[in-house]
Amino acid sequence: MKITNLFVLASVSIAVLSACQPLRPLPPPVVRPIPPVIVEPPAPIPIPAPVVIPPIIYPKGVERPSLSDYELRVISDKIYLNEASSSPDKLMIWAKGENFASVGIGHFIWYPAGEPKRFDETFPAMIAYFIKNGVEIPRWLANARYTGAPWRNKATFDHAKNDKEFQQLKLLLLNTKELQTKFFFDRIHESIPQIVKLIPPQDRQRVIANYNALAHTKGGWYPLIDYINFKGKGIKASERYNNQGWGLLQALQEMRPVTAGPQALNEFARATQAVLERRVRNSPRANNEARWLPGWRNRTNTYRHSLI
């Protein structure tokens, strides 16, 4: 017992003595300089130069009468009948043997990516027209303006008919018939400088006068709008047989001098039939394009009578 107490007393004494001794100062910390971190500035992001679209310079004498809402509606219904038999199920088709889809009341041509574009592709411009006029369109369609039709061929097109995107586009086209017709109207006027430029100088004033005669004829916009949609502008070198085309350029060039009125409608109908018959004569025999002539004549005969 006494021995234990002695140990305890000794321990306490040592602790008290330790507590009374001054603390030794700690050595100062070693501060090593930190090398500066050199951060390279990020590479500047290249900003593409803005696309400058030159203003359209119209030849002297070209006129542009306006279209009433009634005219737009009547013309759109007629084009819808001509191209799609007024059937929603025929608003979007892919014809056998073709490498493009045909969509809308005017069956705008739309190629998938990577396909050769022999004929004038018009649907990407129609998508841009939707956007310009404030039409709400699906994001996939806005992107497809640049990437091409979402179907690789007729088989994938036919397989997709019940897909959500397919039905979205079909409904959009069905609900914008008059705007599509307005696109045709604007396209004609914007095409006139290109068309006139390709006409021999000695024929230009006659062609401009005939164009103005149709534009000022009651119901004259229907044949102009329908034909540029039906057979194109006629300015592409790939749309030729024996170096002769069949578009609006060639039809206006074929017309004899006329003044506004029924004679302008009749002369335009005659001219379109003449260039289409010439196309068939010039076409490769293997194409058997003569089989289309009766339908083409029926369609161009509708140009003889005013719809308004």
GROMACS .gro file of C-alpha atoms in nm:
model
  308
    1MET     CA    1   0.000   0.000   0.000
    2LYS     CA    2   0.275   0.246   0.091
    3ILE     CA    3   0.471   0.148  -0.219
    4THR     CA    4   0.171   0.221  -0.440
    5ASN     CA    5   0.121   0.561  -0.284
    6LEU     CA    6   0.484   0.645  -0.343
    7PHE     CA    7   0.446   0.567  -0.714
    8VAL     CA    8   0.137   0.782  -0.743
    9LEU     CA    9   0.304   1.069  -0.559
   10ALA     CA   10   0.606   1.048  -0.785
   11SER     CA   11   0.391   1.051  -1.098
   12VAL     CA   12   0.198   1.357  -0.983
   13SER     CA   13   0.519   1.538  -0.896
   14ILE     CA   14   0.665   1.472  -1.240
   15ALA     CA   15   0.345   1.594  -1.408
   16VAL     CA   16   0.345   1.914  -1.202
   17LEU     CA   17   0.707   1.983  -1.281
   18SER     CA   18   0.645   1.923  -1.651
   19ALA     CA   19   0.352   2.163  -1.652
   20CYS     CA   20   0.562   2.433  -1.490
   21GLN     CA   21   0.839   2.416  -1.750
   22PRO     CA   22   0.814   2.665  -2.042
   23LEU     CA   23   0.722   2.521  -2.385
   24ARG     CA   24   0.993   2.510  -2.642
   25PRO     CA   25   0.909   2.721  -2.946
   26LEU     CA   26   0.828   2.526  -3.263
   27PRO     CA   27   1.065   2.573  -3.551
   28PRO     CA   28   0.933   2.809  -3.818
   29PRO     CA   29   0.755   2.632  -4.107
   30VAL     CA   30   0.951   2.583  -4.421
   31VAL     CA   31   0.781   2.782  -4.695
   32ARG     CA   32   0.870   2.666  -5.040
   33PRO     CA   33   0.780   2.895  -5.328
   34ILE     CA   34   0.503   2.757  -5.549
   35PRO     CA   35   0.590   2.786  -5.913
   36PRO     CA   36   0.335   2.995  -6.104
   37VAL     CA   37   0.077   2.801  -6.304
   38ILE     CA   38   0.080   2.920  -6.660
   39VAL     CA   39  -0.268   2.892  -6.810
   40GLU     CA   40  -0.274   2.925  -7.184
   41PRO     CA   41  -0.569   3.122  -7.313
   42PRO     CA   42  -0.824   2.911  -7.501
   43ALA     CA   43  -0.798   2.911  -7.874
   44PRO     CA   44  -1.043   3.159  -8.023
   45ILE     CA   45  -1.356   3.003  -8.168
   46PRO     CA   46  -1.374   3.084  -8.537
   47ILE     CA   47  -1.690   3.274  -8.622
   48PRO     CA   48  -1.804   3.216  -8.978
   49ALA     CA   49  -1.843   3.523  -9.186
   50PRO     CA   50  -2.205   3.623  -9.232
   51VAL     CA   51  -2.362   3.505  -9.553
   52VAL     CA   52  -2.433   3.807  -9.765
   53ILE     CA   53  -2.717   3.745 -10.006
   54PRO     CA   54  -2.695   3.991 -10.292
   55PRO     CA   55  -3.018   4.172 -10.374
   56ILE     CA   56  -3.216   4.038 -10.665
   57ILE     CA   57  -3.189   4.271 -10.961
   58TYR     CA   58  -3.500   4.247 -11.176
   59PRO     CA   59  -3.487   4.315 -11.547
   60LYS     CA   60  -3.649   4.636 -11.656
   61GLY     CA   61  -4.021   4.598 -11.710
   62VAL     CA   62  -4.086   4.294 -11.487
   63GLU     CA   63  -4.402   4.348 -11.284
   64ARG     CA   64  -4.540   4.173 -10.977
   65PRO     CA   65  -4.913   4.201 -10.914
   66SER     CA   66  -5.029   4.075 -10.575
   67LEU     CA   67  -5.244   3.770 -10.501
   68SER     CA   68  -5.559   3.794 -10.293
   69ASP     CA   69  -5.633   3.543 -10.017
   70TYR     CA   70  -5.913   3.405 -10.234
   71GLU     CA   71  -5.677   3.350 -10.528
   72LEU     CA   72  -5.426   3.176 -10.301
   73ARG     CA   73  -5.695   2.942 -10.170
   74VAL     CA   74  -5.832   2.857 -10.514
   75ILE     CA   75  -5.487   2.800 -10.665
   76SER     CA   76  -5.369   2.591 -10.369
   77ASP     CA   77  -5.676   2.368 -10.395
   78LYS     CA   78  -5.617   2.320 -10.768
   79ILE     CA   79  -5.247   2.233 -10.726
   80TYR     CA   80  -5.339   1.994 -10.444
   81LEU     CA   81  -5.582   1.826 -10.685
   82ASN     CA   82  -5.328   1.815 -10.969
   83GLU     CA   83  -5.043   1.670 -10.765
   84ALA     CA   84  -5.207   1.470 -10.486
   85SER     CA   85  -5.565   1.411 -10.606
   86SER     CA   86  -5.668   1.619 -10.300
   87SER     CA   87  -5.579   1.319 -10.083
   88PRO     CA   88  -5.383   1.352  -9.755
   89ASP     CA   89  -5.242   1.005  -9.819
   90LYS     CA   90  -5.077   1.134 -10.138
   91LEU     CA   91  -4.921   1.443  -9.981
   92MET     CA   92  -4.599   1.248  -9.928
   93ILE     CA   93  -4.488   0.991 -10.183
   94TRP     CA   94  -4.175   0.822 -10.312
   95ALA     CA   95  -4.230   0.718 -10.672
   96LYS     CA   96  -4.090   0.391 -10.797
   97GLY     CA   97  -3.749   0.431 -10.962
   98GLU     CA   98  -3.681   0.776 -10.814
   99ASN     CA   99  -3.407   0.867 -10.567
  100PHE     CA  100  -3.602   1.136 -10.382
  101ALA     CA  101  -3.921   1.190 -10.185
  102SER     CA  102  -4.198   1.419 -10.312
  103VAL     CA  103  -4.377   1.605 -10.033
  104GLY     CA  104  -4.640   1.877 -10.001
  105ILE     CA  105  -4.923   1.993 -10.223
  106GLY     CA  106  -4.673   2.061 -10.500
  107HIS     CA  107  -4.472   1.743 -10.438
  108PHE     CA  108  -4.154   1.931 -10.354
  109ILE     CA  109  -3.844   1.726 -10.432
  110TRP     CA  110  -3.641   1.623 -10.127
  111TYR     CA  111  -3.323   1.417 -10.161
  112PRO     CA  112  -3.156   1.209  -9.889
  113ALA     CA  113  -2.794   1.295  -9.815
  114GLY     CA  114  -2.545   1.179 -10.074
  115GLU     CA  115  -2.788   1.139 -10.364
  116PRO     CA  116  -2.713   1.302 -10.701
  117LYS     CA  117  -2.954   1.591 -10.758
  118ARG     CA  118  -3.048   1.590 -11.122
  119PHE     CA  119  -3.372   1.775 -11.062
  120ASP     CA  120  -3.418   2.101 -10.875
  121GLU     CA  121  -3.452   2.024 -10.502
  122THR     CA  122  -3.715   2.256 -10.353
  123PHE     CA  123  -3.823   2.124 -10.013
  124PRO     CA  124  -3.526   2.258  -9.809
  125ALA     CA  125  -3.621   2.606  -9.933
  126MET     CA  126  -3.981   2.536  -9.830
  127ILE     CA  127  -3.862   2.448  -9.478
  128ALA     CA  128  -3.676   2.780  -9.464
  129TYR     CA  129  -3.995   2.953  -9.583
  130PHE     CA  130  -4.192   2.794  -9.298
  131ILE     CA  131  -3.938   2.929  -9.049
  132LYS     CA  132  -3.931   3.273  -9.211
  133ASN     CA  133  -4.309   3.298  -9.185
  134GLY     CA  134  -4.325   3.197  -8.819
  135VAL     CA  135  -4.460   2.846  -8.866
  136GLU     CA  136  -4.376   2.622  -8.569
  137ILE     CA  137  -4.201   2.314  -8.702
  138PRO     CA  138  -4.045   2.013  -8.525
  139ARG     CA  139  -3.677   2.044  -8.440
  140TRP     CA  140  -3.590   1.734  -8.643
  141LEU     CA  141  -3.739   1.899  -8.952
  142ALA     CA  142  -3.545   2.221  -8.899
  143ASN     CA  143  -3.224   2.014  -8.879
  144ALA     CA  144  -3.321   1.804  -9.181
  145ARG     CA  145  -3.316   2.120  -9.390
  146TYR     CA  146  -2.937   2.077  -9.387
  147THR     CA  147  -2.898   1.699  -9.352
  148GLY     CA  148  -3.144   1.584  -9.618
  149ALA     CA  149  -3.455   1.369  -9.620
  150PRO     CA  150  -3.461   1.124  -9.326
  151TRP     CA  151  -3.537   0.824  -9.550
  152ARG     CA  152  -3.256   0.657  -9.744
  153ASN     CA  153  -3.475   0.513 -10.019
  154LYS     CA  154  -3.830   0.417 -10.111
  155ALA     CA  155  -3.823   0.108  -9.886
  156THR     CA  156  -3.734   0.304  -9.572
  157PHE     CA  157  -3.985   0.575  -9.671
  158ASP     CA  158  -4.268   0.323  -9.703
  159HIS     CA  159  -4.169   0.156  -9.376
  160ALA     CA  160  -4.182   0.490  -9.190
  161LYS     CA  161  -4.537   0.593  -9.283
  162ASN     CA  162  -4.673   0.530  -8.933
  163ASP     CA  163  -4.379   0.690  -8.751
  164LYS     CA  164  -4.432   0.998  -8.537
  165GLU     CA  165  -4.207   1.220  -8.751
  166PHE     CA  166  -4.376   1.111  -9.074
  167GLN     CA  167  -4.720   1.194  -8.934
  168GLN     CA  168  -4.597   1.528  -8.796
  169LEU     CA  169  -4.476   1.634  -9.139
  170LYS     CA  170  -4.793   1.514  -9.308
  171LEU     CA  171  -5.010   1.722  -9.071
  172LEU     CA  172  -4.789   2.028  -9.119
  173LEU     CA  173  -4.820   2.005  -9.497
  174LEU     CA  174  -5.195   1.956  -9.477
  175ASN     CA  175  -5.237   2.268  -9.263
  176THR     CA  176  -5.017   2.501  -9.471
  177LYS     CA  177  -5.150   2.457  -9.826
  178GLU     CA  178  -5.193   2.829  -9.891
  179LEU     CA  179  -4.849   2.915  -9.755
  180GLN     CA  180  -4.698   2.655  -9.986
  181THR     CA  181  -4.875   2.826 -10.276
  182LYS     CA  182  -4.740   3.162 -10.160
  183PHE     CA  183  -4.393   3.004 -10.173
  184PHE     CA  184  -4.453   2.912 -10.539
  185PHE     CA  185  -4.565   3.268 -10.609
  186ASP     CA  186  -4.253   3.418 -10.454
  187ARG     CA  187  -4.035   3.158 -10.625
  188ILE     CA  188  -4.165   3.258 -10.968
  189HIS     CA  189  -4.087   3.624 -10.918
  190GLU     CA  190  -3.741   3.549 -10.778
  191SER     CA  191  -3.672   3.318 -11.074
  192ILE     CA  192  -3.745   3.574 -11.344
  193PRO     CA  193  -3.397   3.736 -11.337
  194GLN     CA  194  -3.237   3.390 -11.372
  195ILE     CA  195  -3.472   3.300 -11.655
  196VAL     CA  196  -3.431   3.625 -11.847
  197LYS     CA  197  -3.052   3.607 -11.816
  198LEU     CA  198  -3.051   3.278 -12.010
  199ILE     CA  199  -3.270   3.407 -12.293
  200PRO     CA  200  -3.100   3.557 -12.601
  201PRO     CA  201  -3.101   3.938 -12.576
  202GLN     CA  202  -3.316   3.978 -12.887
  203ASP     CA  203  -3.596   3.771 -12.724
  204ARG     CA  204  -3.592   3.914 -12.373
  205GLN     CA  205  -3.843   4.194 -12.409
  206ARG     CA  206  -4.092   3.961 -12.578
  207VAL     CA  207  -4.056   3.708 -12.293
  208ILE     CA  208  -4.095   3.978 -12.027
  209ALA     CA  209  -4.401   4.116 -12.205
  210ASN     CA  210  -4.560   3.770 -12.221
  211TYR     CA  211  -4.485   3.709 -11.853
  212ASN     CA  212  -4.648   4.042 -11.763
  213ALA     CA  213  -4.947   3.960 -11.984
  214LEU     CA  214  -5.007   3.639 -11.789
  215ALA     CA  215  -4.948   3.811 -11.454
  216HIS     CA  216  -5.212   4.074 -11.540
  217THR     CA  217  -5.465   3.825 -11.674
  218LYS     CA  218  -5.748   3.720 -11.445
  219GLY     CA  219  -5.649   3.372 -11.331
  220GLY     CA  220  -5.308   3.400 -11.499
  221TRP     CA  221  -5.109   3.321 -11.187
  222TYR     CA  222  -5.245   2.967 -11.167
  223PRO     CA  223  -5.071   2.842 -11.485
  224LEU     CA  224  -4.746   3.019 -11.391
  225ILE     CA  225  -4.746   2.879 -11.037
  226ASP     CA  226  -4.856   2.532 -11.139
  227TYR     CA  227  -4.607   2.498 -11.422
  228ILE     CA  228  -4.298   2.609 -11.230
  229ASN     CA  229  -4.398   2.359 -10.964
  230PHE     CA  230  -4.478   2.092 -11.224
  231LYS     CA  231  -4.168   2.120 -11.445
  232GLY     CA  232  -3.934   2.361 -11.271
  233LYS     CA  233  -3.758   2.678 -11.377
  234GLY     CA  234  -3.586   2.520 -11.675
  235ILE     CA  235  -3.244   2.665 -11.590
  236LYS     CA  236  -3.051   2.355 -11.478
  237ALA     CA  237  -2.820   2.200 -11.734
  238SER     CA  238  -2.913   1.855 -11.599
  239GLU     CA  239  -3.278   1.915 -11.692
  240ARG     CA  240  -3.217   1.886 -12.065
  241TYR     CA  241  -3.249   1.637 -12.348
  242ASN     CA  242  -3.041   1.724 -12.655
  243ASN     CA  243  -2.961   2.053 -12.482
  244GLN     CA  244  -3.330   2.149 -12.477
  245GLY     CA  245  -3.525   2.196 -12.154
  246TRP     CA  246  -3.895   2.193 -12.067
  247GLY     CA  247  -3.937   2.429 -11.770
  248LEU     CA  248  -4.089   2.773 -11.729
  249LEU     CA  249  -3.799   2.935 -11.915
  250GLN     CA  250  -3.864   2.728 -12.227
  251ALA     CA  251  -4.243   2.775 -12.206
  252LEU     CA  252  -4.214   3.154 -12.188
  253GLN     CA  253  -3.960   3.149 -12.470
  254GLU     CA  254  -4.193   2.934 -12.683
  255MET     CA  255  -4.486   3.176 -12.644
  256ARG     CA  256  -4.580   3.402 -12.932
  257PRO     CA  257  -4.645   3.771 -12.849
  258VAL     CA  258  -4.974   3.817 -12.662
  259THR     CA  259  -5.158   4.074 -12.454
  260ALA     CA  260  -5.335   4.020 -12.124
  261GLY     CA  261  -5.660   3.826 -12.141
  262PRO     CA  262  -5.787   3.483 -12.248
  263GLN     CA  263  -5.542   3.474 -12.540
  264ALA     CA  264  -5.251   3.481 -12.292
  265LEU     CA  265  -5.391   3.175 -12.113
  266ASN     CA  266  -5.442   2.986 -12.441
  267GLU     CA  267  -5.096   3.073 -12.570
  268PHE     CA  268  -4.925   2.963 -12.250
  269ALA     CA  269  -5.113   2.632 -12.258
  270ARG     CA  270  -5.005   2.579 -12.619
  271ALA     CA  271  -4.643   2.667 -12.538
  272THR     CA  272  -4.622   2.429 -12.240
  273GLN     CA  273  -4.762   2.145 -12.448
  274ALA     CA  274  -4.514   2.219 -12.726
  275VAL     CA  275  -4.209   2.203 -12.496
  276LEU     CA  276  -4.338   1.886 -12.327
  277GLU     CA  277  -4.394   1.716 -12.662
  278ARG     CA  278  -4.042   1.819 -12.762
  279ARG     CA  279  -3.912   1.669 -12.438
  280VAL     CA  280  -4.072   1.336 -12.526
  281ARG     CA  281  -3.924   1.344 -12.877
  282ASN     CA  282  -3.577   1.416 -12.734
  283SER     CA  283  -3.594   1.166 -12.450
  284PRO     CA  284  -3.418   0.827 -12.459
  285ARG     CA  285  -3.650   0.570 -12.611
  286ALA     CA  286  -3.597   0.341 -12.314
  287ASN     CA  287  -3.766   0.598 -12.087
  288ASN     CA  288  -4.098   0.555 -12.268
  289GLU     CA  289  -4.196   0.910 -12.172
  290ALA     CA  290  -4.474   0.913 -12.429
  291ARG     CA  291  -4.690   0.732 -12.175
  292TRP     CA  292  -4.705   1.052 -11.969
  293LEU     CA  293  -4.816   1.283 -12.250
  294PRO     CA  294  -5.194   1.234 -12.215
  295GLY     CA  295  -5.182   1.329 -11.847
  296TRP     CA  296  -4.953   1.624 -11.919
  297ARG     CA  297  -5.192   1.751 -12.187
  298ASN     CA  298  -5.486   1.719 -11.951
  299ARG     CA  299  -5.303   1.921 -11.690
  300THR     CA  300  -5.183   2.197 -11.921
  301ASN     CA  301  -5.528   2.223 -12.079
  302THR     CA  302  -5.650   2.349 -11.739
  303TYR     CA  303  -5.439   2.660 -11.804
  304ARG     CA  304  -5.676   2.771 -12.081
  305HIS     CA  305  -5.955   2.874 -11.845
  306SER     CA  306  -5.938   3.115 -11.554
  307LEU     CA  307  -5.997   2.962 -11.212
  308ILE     CA  308  -6.089   3.298 -11.063
   0.00000   0.00000   0.00000
